[in-house]
Coordinates of N, CA and C in Angstrom, one line a residue:
M1 N 0.9 -1.3 0.1 CA -0.2 0.1 0.2 C 0.8 1.3 0.1
D2 N 2.0 1.1 0.4 CA 2.7 2.3 0.5 C 3.3 2.7 -0.7
F3 N 3.8 1.8 -1.4 CA 3.9 2.1 -2.8 C 2.8 2.8 -3.7
L4 N 1.7 2.4 -3.6 CA 0.6 3.0 -4.3 C 0.7 4.7 -3.7
R5 N 0.9 4.6 -2.4 CA 0.6 6.0 -1.9 C 1.7 6.9 -2.3
I6 N 2.9 6.5 -2.5 CA 4.3 7.0 -3.0 C 3.9 7.3 -4.6
I7 N 3.3 6.4 -5.2 CA 2.9 6.9 -6.9 C 2.1 8.2 -6.4
I8 N 1.0 7.7 -5.7 CA 0.0 9.0 -5.9 C 0.5 10.2 -5.6
A9 N 1.6 10.2 -4.4 CA 2.2 11.5 -3.8 C 3.2 11.8 -5.2
I10 N 3.7 11.3 -6.0 CA 4.5 12.0 -7.2 C 3.7 13.1 -7.9
F11 N 2.5 12.5 -8.1 CA 1.3 13.4 -8.9 C 0.6 13.9 -8.5
L12 N -0.2 14.0 -7.0 CA -0.5 14.7 -6.1 C -0.1 14.7 -4.9
P13 N 1.2 15.3 -4.3 CA 1.4 15.3 -3.1 C 0.5 15.5 -2.1
P14 N -0.3 16.4 -2.0 CA -1.2 16.7 -1.1 C -2.2 15.5 -0.7
L15 N -2.6 15.0 -1.9 CA -3.2 13.7 -1.5 C -2.6 12.3 -1.2
G16 N -1.4 12.3 -1.4 CA -0.5 11.1 -0.7 C -0.3 11.5 0.7
V17 N -0.5 12.8 1.5 CA -0.2 13.1 2.2 C -1.8 13.0 3.2
F18 N -2.4 13.1 2.4 CA -4.1 12.9 3.1 C -4.1 11.5 3.5
L19 N -3.9 10.7 2.4 CA -4.1 9.3 2.7 C -3.3 8.7 3.9
Q20 N -2.3 9.4 4.2 CA -1.4 9.0 5.1 C -1.9 9.2 6.6
E21 N -1.7 10.6 6.4 CA -2.2 11.5 7.8 C -3.8 12.0 8.0
G22 N -4.3 12.4 7.1 CA -5.7 13.0 7.1 C -5.5 14.3 7.3
L23 N -6.3 15.0 7.5 CA -6.4 16.6 7.5 C -5.7 17.3 8.7
G24 N -4.4 16.8 9.0 CA -3.4 17.1 10.0 C -2.7 18.3 9.4
K25 N -1.7 18.5 10.6 CA -0.6 19.7 10.3 C 0.1 19.2 8.8
H26 N 0.4 18.1 8.5 CA 1.3 17.7 7.9 C 0.4 17.9 6.2
F27 N -0.7 17.8 6.3 CA -1.4 17.8 4.8 C -1.4 19.3 4.7
W28 N -1.6 20.2 5.6 CA -1.5 21.7 5.2 C -0.1 21.8 5.0
I29 N 0.7 21.3 5.4 CA 2.3 22.0 5.3 C 2.6 21.5 4.0
N30 N 2.1 20.6 3.5 CA 2.2 20.2 1.8 C 1.5 20.8 1.1
I31 N 0.3 21.3 1.2 CA -0.5 22.2 0.5 C 0.5 23.2 0.2
L32 N 0.9 23.8 1.6 CA 1.6 25.2 1.5 C 3.0 24.9 0.4
L33 N 3.8 23.7 0.4 CA 5.1 23.3 0.1 C 4.7 23.1 -1.6
T34 N 3.6 22.5 -1.5 CA 3.2 22.3 -3.3 C 3.1 23.8 -4.0
L35 N 2.2 24.6 -3.5 CA 2.3 25.8 -3.9 C 3.4 26.5 -3.9
L36 N 4.1 26.8 -3.3 CA 5.4 27.4 -3.6 C 6.5 26.5 -4.6
G37 N 6.3 25.3 -4.4 CA 7.2 24.4 -5.7 C 6.5 23.1 -5.8
Y38 N 6.7 22.8 -6.6 CA 6.1 21.2 -7.0 C 6.8 20.3 -5.9
I39 N 8.4 20.2 -6.4 CA 9.4 19.4 -5.8 C 9.2 19.3 -4.6
P40 N 9.2 20.4 -3.7 CA 9.3 20.2 -2.2 C 8.2 19.6 -1.7
G41 N 7.0 19.7 -1.9 CA 5.8 18.9 -2.2 C 5.7 17.5 -2.4
I42 N 6.5 17.1 -3.2 CA 7.0 15.7 -3.3 C 7.9 15.3 -2.2
V43 N 8.6 16.0 -2.5 CA 9.6 15.3 -1.1 C 9.0 15.2 0.1
H44 N 8.5 16.3 0.3 CA 7.9 16.4 2.1 C 6.6 15.0 1.6
A45 N 5.9 14.6 1.0 CA 5.1 13.7 0.9 C 5.6 12.2 1.0
V46 N 6.5 12.1 0.2 CA 7.2 11.0 0.3 C 8.1 10.7 1.7
Y47 N 8.6 11.6 2.2 CA 9.1 11.5 3.4 C 7.8 11.1 4.2
I48 N 7.0 11.4 4.4 CA 5.9 11.5 5.3 C 5.4 10.1 5.2
I49 N 5.1 9.4 3.9 CA 4.8 8.2 3.7 C 6.0 7.4 4.1
A50 N 7.0 7.4 3.9 CA 8.3 7.0 4.2 C 8.4 6.5 5.6
S51 N 8.6 7.5 6.1 CA 8.8 7.5 7.8 C 7.6 7.2 8.6
R52 N 6.2 7.3 7.7 CA 5.2 6.7 8.8 C 4.3 5.4 8.1
G53 N 5.0 4.4 8.1 CA 4.5 3.1 7.2 C 3.0 2.7 8.0
P54 N 2.6 1.8 7.3 CA 1.5 1.2 8.2 C 1.6 0.8 9.8
G55 N 0.7 0.9 10.7 CA 0.9 0.2 11.9 C 1.9 1.3 12.6
R56 N 2.6 2.4 12.4 CA 3.4 3.3 12.8 C 2.4 4.8 13.5
A57 N 2.4 4.8 14.5 CA 1.3 6.0 14.9 C 2.1 7.4 14.7
S58 N 1.0 8.5 14.3 CA 1.7 9.6 14.1 C 1.6 10.5 15.3
T59 N 2.6 11.8 14.9 CA 2.5 12.7 16.0 C 2.1 13.9 15.7

């Protein structure tokens, strides 16, 4: 499932973060980063997905 989220995050970074974290602070940070530059949004989304895999609690 993480592989699918990473693929989604490459095309729509906020959606990838939303699927992982929901409407939390990381989602809004990713929206901002994506608006400022597409690449920072992708990097942030992939980091969030990779660091918080299935079964890991988000903080």
